[in-house]
């Protein structure tokens, strides 16, 4: 089959690789209909993670079941399914408590709880930017979707970014009527804004500097804040009468940068500590790494990020962090899509054939205007 393979910093290639096979009675094989390029894929693309060369990429996947192992009885051949990016066994302590993003069995990498498709340090699993994908523990992991091709662009966001945006809002301690500031107007940040609006926020701000992302934020009903025009902390305090917001969502991660492009991994955390009101909450779903050899400073290279913790403590703020347990949310988000209440596919900018993956990565990584979310279609020329 054809698949997108990592070949070093700023280089991916579409190559012929062996077809996936049933390796366990609980496996399923999925024919991929849509697979997305995620913002977190760019950490690998830019050489900022320890991903090995030759890795098949792709953790945002959906498709149709082609084959199942003899131990699979809920999922059937022909089912249309969403594949959560978390690979979870379903029976360990964390899985049974709803934390499928921290499965204790799926990842043999020492010191790492949680597994995913096609990602650095997240286990030996190939990704789904390919024609086919092997899914372990299929009965537990796969989400049924309505048959056909309706809502394809919406449903493809269920594997990661829509649940992740929702999780960021959840981690912040959100309550109906809260004001929310989302830092980062990429796909996850936009999904956090969309989630907050669906859940009843009184006002949502999205902080970014890219005009195409800020325009999308407005389409979701959020107020755009251009941090390249003026200090975002001052803008948010002015917009809230000096009170600040009730909740903040960090959807940027360790490669945060100022308007000039210089990296400051502490930048968003500092801003949130200042703009979230006392006793408010922050949800962090932007990616941070235990080590970042490509960082500017020695501390950041070690994964140590000095930030305004004193302000955070003095204000009595709370913070939740970590990857989203997709299964906790994806059924209700699917149903919101079917009911017409959620339209996450609105962020889609480009639908490319798998053979165009290299261009998609390059343009998305360069933040070219209008390249807000790239979908890959293995069956599309």
Tab-separated table of C-alpha atoms in Angstrom:
chain	number	residue	atom	x	y	z
A	1	UNK	CA	0.000	0.000	0.000
A	2	UNK	CA	0.961	3.671	-0.228
A	3	UNK	CA	1.802	5.513	2.969
A	4	UNK	CA	3.353	8.791	4.167
A	5	UNK	CA	6.781	8.000	5.632
A	6	UNK	CA	9.018	10.262	7.720
A	7	UNK	CA	12.418	10.675	6.052
A	8	UNK	CA	14.073	13.318	8.227
A	9	UNK	CA	13.522	16.960	9.150
A	10	UNK	CA	11.245	18.743	6.661
A	11	UNK	CA	10.980	15.619	4.534
A	12	UNK	CA	8.161	13.122	4.118
A	13	UNK	CA	7.636	10.784	1.192
A	14	UNK	CA	4.764	8.694	-0.125
A	15	UNK	CA	6.167	5.180	-0.465
A	16	UNK	CA	5.060	1.605	-0.945
A	17	UNK	CA	5.034	-0.229	2.406
A	18	UNK	CA	3.693	-3.647	3.432
A	19	UNK	CA	-0.048	-3.886	3.960
A	20	UNK	CA	-1.097	-4.183	7.616
A	21	UNK	CA	-2.257	-7.614	8.758
A	22	UNK	CA	-4.285	-9.042	11.608
A	23	UNK	CA	-1.718	-9.721	14.349
A	24	UNK	CA	-4.077	-10.406	17.238
A	25	UNK	CA	-7.637	-11.779	17.462
A	26	UNK	CA	-8.774	-8.342	18.677
A	27	UNK	CA	-7.383	-6.429	15.662
A	28	UNK	CA	-9.226	-4.807	12.788
A	29	UNK	CA	-7.973	-3.480	9.459
A	30	UNK	CA	-9.423	-0.162	8.311
A	31	UNK	CA	-9.507	1.146	4.753
A	32	UNK	CA	-8.749	4.826	5.270
A	33	UNK	CA	-11.166	7.276	3.671
A	34	UNK	CA	-9.819	10.447	5.306
A	35	UNK	CA	-6.669	11.085	7.332
A	36	UNK	CA	-5.491	14.504	8.472
A	37	UNK	CA	-2.234	16.363	8.948
A	38	UNK	CA	-2.195	17.475	12.582
A	39	UNK	CA	-0.346	20.441	14.031
A	40	UNK	CA	1.464	18.046	16.362
A	41	UNK	CA	2.722	16.140	13.294
A	42	UNK	CA	4.750	19.247	12.551
A	43	UNK	CA	6.868	18.714	15.680
A	44	UNK	CA	8.120	15.528	14.017
A	45	UNK	CA	8.256	17.074	10.559
A	46	UNK	CA	10.495	19.858	11.881
A	47	UNK	CA	12.816	17.385	13.606
A	48	UNK	CA	11.856	18.433	17.140
A	49	UNK	CA	10.973	14.927	18.403
A	50	UNK	CA	12.820	11.588	18.535
A	51	UNK	CA	10.725	9.956	15.820
A	52	UNK	CA	12.613	7.326	13.882
A	53	UNK	CA	13.158	7.636	10.141
A	54	UNK	CA	10.842	5.326	8.240
A	55	UNK	CA	7.869	5.820	10.569
A	56	UNK	CA	4.469	5.826	8.854
A	57	UNK	CA	2.787	8.992	10.125
A	58	UNK	CA	-0.812	9.882	10.865
A	59	UNK	CA	-2.968	9.718	13.999
A	60	UNK	CA	-6.177	11.433	12.790
A	61	UNK	CA	-7.943	8.647	10.938
A	62	UNK	CA	-11.330	7.372	9.821
A	63	UNK	CA	-12.534	4.817	7.308
A	64	UNK	CA	-14.339	1.563	6.672
A	65	UNK	CA	-13.599	-1.802	8.310
A	66	UNK	CA	-12.027	-4.243	5.828
A	67	UNK	CA	-11.191	-7.188	8.101
A	68	UNK	CA	-11.493	-8.203	11.749
A	69	UNK	CA	-9.804	-10.765	13.975
A	70	UNK	CA	-11.706	-13.734	15.309
A	71	UNK	CA	-11.976	-12.108	18.722
A	72	UNK	CA	-13.839	-9.026	17.416
A	73	UNK	CA	-17.612	-9.234	17.786
A	74	UNK	CA	-18.966	-5.667	18.064
A	75	UNK	CA	-17.237	-4.219	15.001
A	76	UNK	CA	-18.102	-5.737	11.627
A	77	UNK	CA	-16.654	-5.603	8.134
A	78	UNK	CA	-18.222	-2.690	6.279
A	79	UNK	CA	-18.702	-0.474	9.345
A	80	UNK	CA	-17.797	3.179	8.919
A	81	UNK	CA	-15.693	4.162	11.918
A	82	UNK	CA	-13.682	6.919	13.568
A	83	UNK	CA	-10.318	5.846	14.993
A	84	UNK	CA	-9.346	7.678	18.221
A	85	UNK	CA	-5.684	8.644	18.172
A	86	UNK	CA	-5.305	6.972	21.581
A	87	UNK	CA	-4.566	3.242	21.379
A	88	UNK	CA	-6.041	1.751	24.529
A	89	UNK	CA	-6.416	-1.764	25.894
A	90	UNK	CA	-9.674	-1.047	27.694
A	91	UNK	CA	-8.845	-3.104	30.786
A	92	UNK	CA	-5.945	-1.466	32.634
A	93	UNK	CA	-6.506	0.809	35.626
A	94	UNK	CA	-6.337	4.024	33.625
A	95	UNK	CA	-8.584	2.766	30.831
A	96	UNK	CA	-11.258	1.547	33.219
A	97	UNK	CA	-11.232	4.974	34.879
A	98	UNK	CA	-11.735	6.710	31.528
A	99	UNK	CA	-8.135	7.769	30.925
A	100	UNK	CA	-7.555	5.980	27.614
A	101	UNK	CA	-4.916	8.580	26.758
A	102	UNK	CA	-2.738	7.053	29.491
A	103	UNK	CA	-3.231	3.336	28.830
A	104	UNK	CA	-0.758	1.294	30.869
A	105	UNK	CA	-0.472	-1.635	28.452
A	106	UNK	CA	-0.397	-0.326	24.901
A	107	UNK	CA	3.007	1.369	24.862
A	108	UNK	CA	6.196	-0.593	25.592
A	109	UNK	CA	8.268	2.625	25.658
A	110	UNK	CA	9.779	2.900	29.130
A	111	UNK	CA	8.388	5.738	31.192
A	112	UNK	CA	5.541	6.582	28.810
A	113	UNK	CA	1.901	5.793	29.571
A	114	UNK	CA	-0.343	6.091	26.541
A	115	UNK	CA	0.016	5.074	22.900
A	116	UNK	CA	-0.900	6.535	19.524
A	117	UNK	CA	-0.617	5.846	15.816
A	118	UNK	CA	2.394	7.107	13.907
A	119	UNK	CA	3.880	9.313	16.593
A	120	UNK	CA	7.227	9.704	18.350
A	121	UNK	CA	7.594	7.732	21.611
A	122	UNK	CA	3.963	6.597	21.473
A	123	UNK	CA	4.607	2.946	20.692
A	124	UNK	CA	5.502	0.808	17.677
A	125	UNK	CA	2.288	1.532	15.781
A	126	UNK	CA	2.157	2.677	12.163
A	127	UNK	CA	0.047	5.694	11.383
A	128	UNK	CA	-2.943	6.040	9.129
A	129	UNK	CA	-1.674	8.459	6.492
A	130	UNK	CA	-1.898	5.428	4.303
A	131	UNK	CA	-4.395	3.324	2.424
A	132	UNK	CA	-4.940	0.908	5.331
A	133	UNK	CA	-4.427	0.889	9.108
A	134	UNK	CA	-4.258	-1.844	11.743
A	135	UNK	CA	-6.320	-1.026	14.856
A	136	UNK	CA	-5.567	-3.015	18.046
A	137	UNK	CA	-8.382	-3.758	20.532
A	138	UNK	CA	-10.845	-2.784	17.821
A	139	UNK	CA	-14.048	-3.493	19.735
A	140	UNK	CA	-12.972	-1.101	22.473
A	141	UNK	CA	-11.343	1.619	20.402
A	142	UNK	CA	-13.480	2.153	17.312
A	143	UNK	CA	-16.469	4.498	17.150
A	144	UNK	CA	-19.379	3.634	14.849
A	145	UNK	CA	-20.392	6.338	12.385
A	146	UNK	CA	-23.508	6.542	10.209
A	147	UNK	CA	-23.026	4.676	6.919
A	148	UNK	CA	-22.321	6.576	3.718
A	149	UNK	CA	-20.180	9.670	3.279
A	150	UNK	CA	-22.266	12.404	4.921
A	151	UNK	CA	-20.411	14.657	7.396
A	152	UNK	CA	-17.043	13.220	6.268
A	153	UNK	CA	-15.156	16.455	6.965
A	154	UNK	CA	-16.848	16.846	10.347
A	155	UNK	CA	-16.423	13.242	11.446
A	156	UNK	CA	-12.730	13.201	10.550
A	157	UNK	CA	-12.150	15.741	13.345
A	158	UNK	CA	-13.432	13.207	15.925
A	159	UNK	CA	-10.195	11.231	16.022
A	160	UNK	CA	-8.260	14.016	17.745
A	161	UNK	CA	-8.727	17.742	17.414
A	162	UNK	CA	-12.426	18.129	18.259
A	163	UNK	CA	-12.179	15.969	21.415
A	164	UNK	CA	-8.848	17.622	22.253
A	165	UNK	CA	-10.342	21.104	22.006
A	166	UNK	CA	-13.291	19.950	24.125
A	167	UNK	CA	-10.845	18.445	26.640
A	168	UNK	CA	-8.962	21.733	26.908
A	169	UNK	CA	-12.185	23.453	27.923
A	170	UNK	CA	-13.014	20.606	30.332
A	171	UNK	CA	-9.566	20.770	31.963
A	172	UNK	CA	-10.033	24.493	32.600
A	173	UNK	CA	-12.975	23.792	34.919
A	174	UNK	CA	-15.406	25.527	32.586
A	175	UNK	CA	-18.915	26.432	33.768
A	176	UNK	CA	-21.816	27.755	31.715
A	177	UNK	CA	-21.558	31.509	31.293
A	178	UNK	CA	-17.778	31.689	31.673
A	179	UNK	CA	-15.578	33.931	29.576
A	180	UNK	CA	-12.837	31.896	27.895
A	181	UNK	CA	-9.529	32.901	26.294
A	182	UNK	CA	-8.031	30.381	23.882
A	183	UNK	CA	-4.372	30.966	23.042
A	184	UNK	CA	-3.573	29.477	19.644
A	185	UNK	CA	-5.898	29.661	16.648
A	186	UNK	CA	-4.709	26.476	15.000
A	187	UNK	CA	-7.075	23.527	14.562
A	188	UNK	CA	-7.102	22.538	18.249
A	189	UNK	CA	-7.547	26.116	19.432
A	190	UNK	CA	-10.423	26.656	17.010
A	191	UNK	CA	-12.015	23.433	18.225
A	192	UNK	CA	-11.632	24.642	21.818
A	193	UNK	CA	-13.390	27.871	20.871
A	194	UNK	CA	-16.148	25.939	19.075
A	195	UNK	CA	-16.511	23.664	22.109
A	196	UNK	CA	-16.743	26.559	24.549
A	197	UNK	CA	-19.449	28.210	22.460
A	198	UNK	CA	-21.440	24.962	22.224
A	199	UNK	CA	-21.154	24.528	25.990
A	200	UNK	CA	-22.555	27.965	26.770
A	201	UNK	CA	-19.648	30.377	27.169
A	202	UNK	CA	-20.703	34.008	27.444
A	203	UNK	CA	-17.705	35.098	25.366
A	204	UNK	CA	-14.736	33.375	23.780
A	205	UNK	CA	-11.513	35.063	22.691
A	206	UNK	CA	-9.016	33.441	20.305
A	207	UNK	CA	-5.462	34.788	20.411
A	208	UNK	CA	-3.303	34.340	17.303
A	209	UNK	CA	-1.633	36.456	14.656
A	210	UNK	CA	-2.575	34.632	11.438
A	211	UNK	CA	-5.414	36.417	9.652
A	212	UNK	CA	-6.941	33.237	8.215
A	213	UNK	CA	-7.149	31.621	11.656
A	214	UNK	CA	-8.617	34.746	13.251
A	215	UNK	CA	-11.238	34.900	10.494
A	216	UNK	CA	-12.234	31.301	11.260
A	217	UNK	CA	-12.483	32.153	14.946
A	218	UNK	CA	-15.080	34.771	14.055
A	219	UNK	CA	-17.042	32.193	12.058
A	220	UNK	CA	-17.289	30.103	15.228
A	221	UNK	CA	-18.622	33.120	17.119
A	222	UNK	CA	-15.389	33.968	18.930
A	223	UNK	CA	-13.696	37.349	19.299
A	224	UNK	CA	-10.304	37.432	17.516
A	225	UNK	CA	-7.280	38.905	19.287
A	226	UNK	CA	-4.230	39.640	17.119
A	227	UNK	CA	-1.189	39.394	19.389
A	228	UNK	CA	1.043	40.932	16.711
A	229	UNK	CA	-0.933	44.185	16.874
A	230	UNK	CA	-0.663	44.758	20.626
A	231	UNK	CA	0.110	42.930	23.870
A	232	UNK	CA	-2.609	40.230	24.156
A	233	UNK	CA	-2.742	40.527	27.955
A	234	UNK	CA	-3.615	44.218	27.694
A	235	UNK	CA	-6.129	43.537	24.929
A	236	UNK	CA	-7.918	40.875	26.975
A	237	UNK	CA	-7.934	42.924	30.178
A	238	UNK	CA	-9.298	45.931	28.282
A	239	UNK	CA	-12.005	43.757	26.684
A	240	UNK	CA	-13.116	42.443	30.079
A	241	UNK	CA	-13.068	45.712	32.020
A	242	UNK	CA	-9.871	44.682	33.786
A	243	UNK	CA	-11.470	41.567	35.294
A	244	UNK	CA	-9.812	39.021	33.033
A	245	UNK	CA	-11.383	35.794	31.808
A	246	UNK	CA	-12.729	32.921	33.867
A	247	UNK	CA	-10.971	30.159	31.925
A	248	UNK	CA	-8.003	29.822	29.615
A	249	UNK	CA	-7.014	27.159	27.120
A	250	UNK	CA	-3.384	26.701	26.074
A	251	UNK	CA	-3.445	25.316	22.511
A	252	UNK	CA	0.059	26.307	21.401
A	253	UNK	CA	2.639	24.214	23.249
A	254	UNK	CA	6.374	24.320	23.632
A	255	UNK	CA	7.085	26.035	20.311
A	256	UNK	CA	5.250	29.229	21.266
A	257	UNK	CA	6.784	32.282	19.645
A	258	UNK	CA	6.451	36.054	19.725
A	259	UNK	CA	5.358	38.169	16.721
A	260	UNK	CA	8.935	38.262	15.410
A	261	UNK	CA	9.073	34.468	15.302
A	262	UNK	CA	11.437	34.013	18.259
A	263	UNK	CA	10.538	31.025	20.443
A	264	UNK	CA	9.564	31.493	24.081
A	265	UNK	CA	8.154	28.231	25.499
A	266	UNK	CA	6.888	30.043	28.597
A	267	UNK	CA	5.079	32.788	26.679
A	268	UNK	CA	1.525	31.431	26.642
A	269	UNK	CA	1.673	30.138	30.215
A	270	UNK	CA	2.802	33.588	31.360
A	271	UNK	CA	0.006	35.287	29.430
A	272	UNK	CA	-2.629	32.946	30.832
A	273	UNK	CA	-1.419	33.420	34.392
A	274	UNK	CA	-2.016	37.141	33.909
A	275	UNK	CA	-5.361	37.143	32.078
A	276	UNK	CA	-7.263	34.417	33.969
A	277	UNK	CA	-9.010	35.900	37.008
A	278	UNK	CA	-8.125	34.761	40.511
A	279	UNK	CA	-9.505	31.261	41.315
A	280	UNK	CA	-10.046	30.637	37.601
A	281	UNK	CA	-8.694	27.693	35.634
A	282	UNK	CA	-6.416	26.807	32.736
A	283	UNK	CA	-6.529	23.775	30.455
A	284	UNK	CA	-3.287	22.883	28.680
A	285	UNK	CA	-3.602	20.721	25.561
A	286	UNK	CA	-0.712	22.232	23.619
A	287	UNK	CA	2.128	19.708	23.429
A	288	UNK	CA	5.097	19.972	25.835
A	289	UNK	CA	8.015	17.545	25.762
A	290	UNK	CA	10.226	16.105	28.540
A	291	UNK	CA	13.219	17.099	26.418
A	292	UNK	CA	13.527	19.487	23.475
A	293	UNK	CA	17.088	19.430	22.062
A	294	UNK	CA	16.054	21.947	19.410
A	295	UNK	CA	15.087	24.636	21.933
A	296	UNK	CA	16.957	27.923	22.214
A	297	UNK	CA	17.940	27.736	25.882
A	298	UNK	CA	19.594	25.065	28.004
A	299	UNK	CA	16.687	24.790	30.446
A	300	UNK	CA	14.124	24.436	27.663
A	301	UNK	CA	16.269	21.741	26.070
A	302	UNK	CA	15.860	19.788	29.316
A	303	UNK	CA	12.102	20.357	29.316
A	304	UNK	CA	12.401	22.900	32.161
A	305	UNK	CA	10.342	26.004	31.462
A	306	UNK	CA	10.540	28.935	33.907
A	307	UNK	CA	7.174	30.713	33.949
A	308	UNK	CA	5.125	32.936	36.241
A	309	UNK	CA	4.229	30.240	38.734
A	310	UNK	CA	4.268	32.817	41.532
A	311	UNK	CA	1.434	34.699	39.856
A	312	UNK	CA	-0.379	31.423	39.220
A	313	UNK	CA	-0.077	30.484	42.909
A	314	UNK	CA	-0.927	33.900	44.312
A	315	UNK	CA	-4.136	34.059	42.245
A	316	UNK	CA	-5.246	30.591	43.358
A	317	UNK	CA	-5.457	29.342	39.794
A	318	UNK	CA	-5.897	25.697	38.823
A	319	UNK	CA	-4.508	23.851	35.825
A	320	UNK	CA	-5.221	20.595	34.037
A	321	UNK	CA	-2.914	19.136	31.410
A	322	UNK	CA	-2.393	16.230	29.076
A	323	UNK	CA	-3.590	14.434	25.997
A	324	UNK	CA	-7.309	14.011	25.518
A	325	UNK	CA	-8.979	10.673	26.297
A	326	UNK	CA	-10.888	10.737	23.009
A	327	UNK	CA	-13.351	7.976	23.904
A	328	UNK	CA	-14.638	10.035	26.832
A	329	UNK	CA	-16.057	12.587	24.396
A	330	UNK	CA	-16.303	11.259	20.841
A	331	UNK	CA	-19.774	9.698	21.011
A	332	UNK	CA	-21.446	12.873	22.231
A	333	UNK	CA	-19.464	14.964	19.746
A	334	UNK	CA	-20.514	12.637	16.917
A	335	UNK	CA	-24.130	13.122	17.961
A	336	UNK	CA	-23.723	16.900	18.081
A	337	UNK	CA	-22.475	16.751	14.487
A	338	UNK	CA	-25.394	14.587	13.357
A	339	UNK	CA	-27.824	16.962	15.087
A	340	UNK	CA	-26.266	19.955	13.333
A	341	UNK	CA	-25.091	21.550	16.579
A	342	UNK	CA	-21.377	21.084	15.843
A	343	UNK	CA	-19.612	21.843	12.555
A	344	UNK	CA	-15.908	21.134	13.152
A	345	UNK	CA	-15.318	20.522	9.437
A	346	UNK	CA	-15.618	24.273	8.926
A	347	UNK	CA	-11.877	24.567	9.523
A	348	UNK	CA	-11.040	22.384	6.493
A	349	UNK	CA	-9.036	24.329	3.935
A	350	UNK	CA	-7.577	21.653	1.657
A	351	UNK	CA	-8.562	18.123	0.627
A	352	UNK	CA	-5.627	16.442	-1.099
A	353	UNK	CA	-4.829	13.047	-2.496
A	354	UNK	CA	-2.339	11.010	-0.495
A	355	UNK	CA	0.275	11.592	-3.202
A	356	UNK	CA	0.147	15.323	-2.384
A	357	UNK	CA	1.073	14.800	1.277
A	358	UNK	CA	4.553	16.335	0.968
A	359	UNK	CA	3.108	19.580	-0.359
A	360	UNK	CA	0.446	19.536	2.338
A	361	UNK	CA	3.061	19.190	5.075
A	362	UNK	CA	5.241	21.923	3.621
A	363	UNK	CA	2.443	24.457	3.145
A	364	UNK	CA	0.861	23.760	6.534
A	365	UNK	CA	4.250	23.971	8.274
A	366	UNK	CA	5.026	27.298	6.593
A	367	UNK	CA	1.638	28.660	7.788
A	368	UNK	CA	0.884	29.667	4.213
A	369	UNK	CA	-2.209	31.829	4.107
A	370	UNK	CA	-5.366	29.764	3.904
A	371	UNK	CA	-3.746	26.449	4.851
A	372	UNK	CA	-5.624	25.955	8.117
A	373	UNK	CA	-6.435	22.214	8.037
A	374	UNK	CA	-5.290	19.661	5.482
A	375	UNK	CA	-7.179	16.430	4.872
A	376	UNK	CA	-5.640	13.574	2.889
A	377	UNK	CA	-7.803	11.208	0.871
A	378	UNK	CA	-6.041	7.960	-0.126
A	379	UNK	CA	-8.754	7.254	-2.708
A	380	UNK	CA	-8.529	10.706	-4.278
A	381	UNK	CA	-6.367	11.424	-7.302
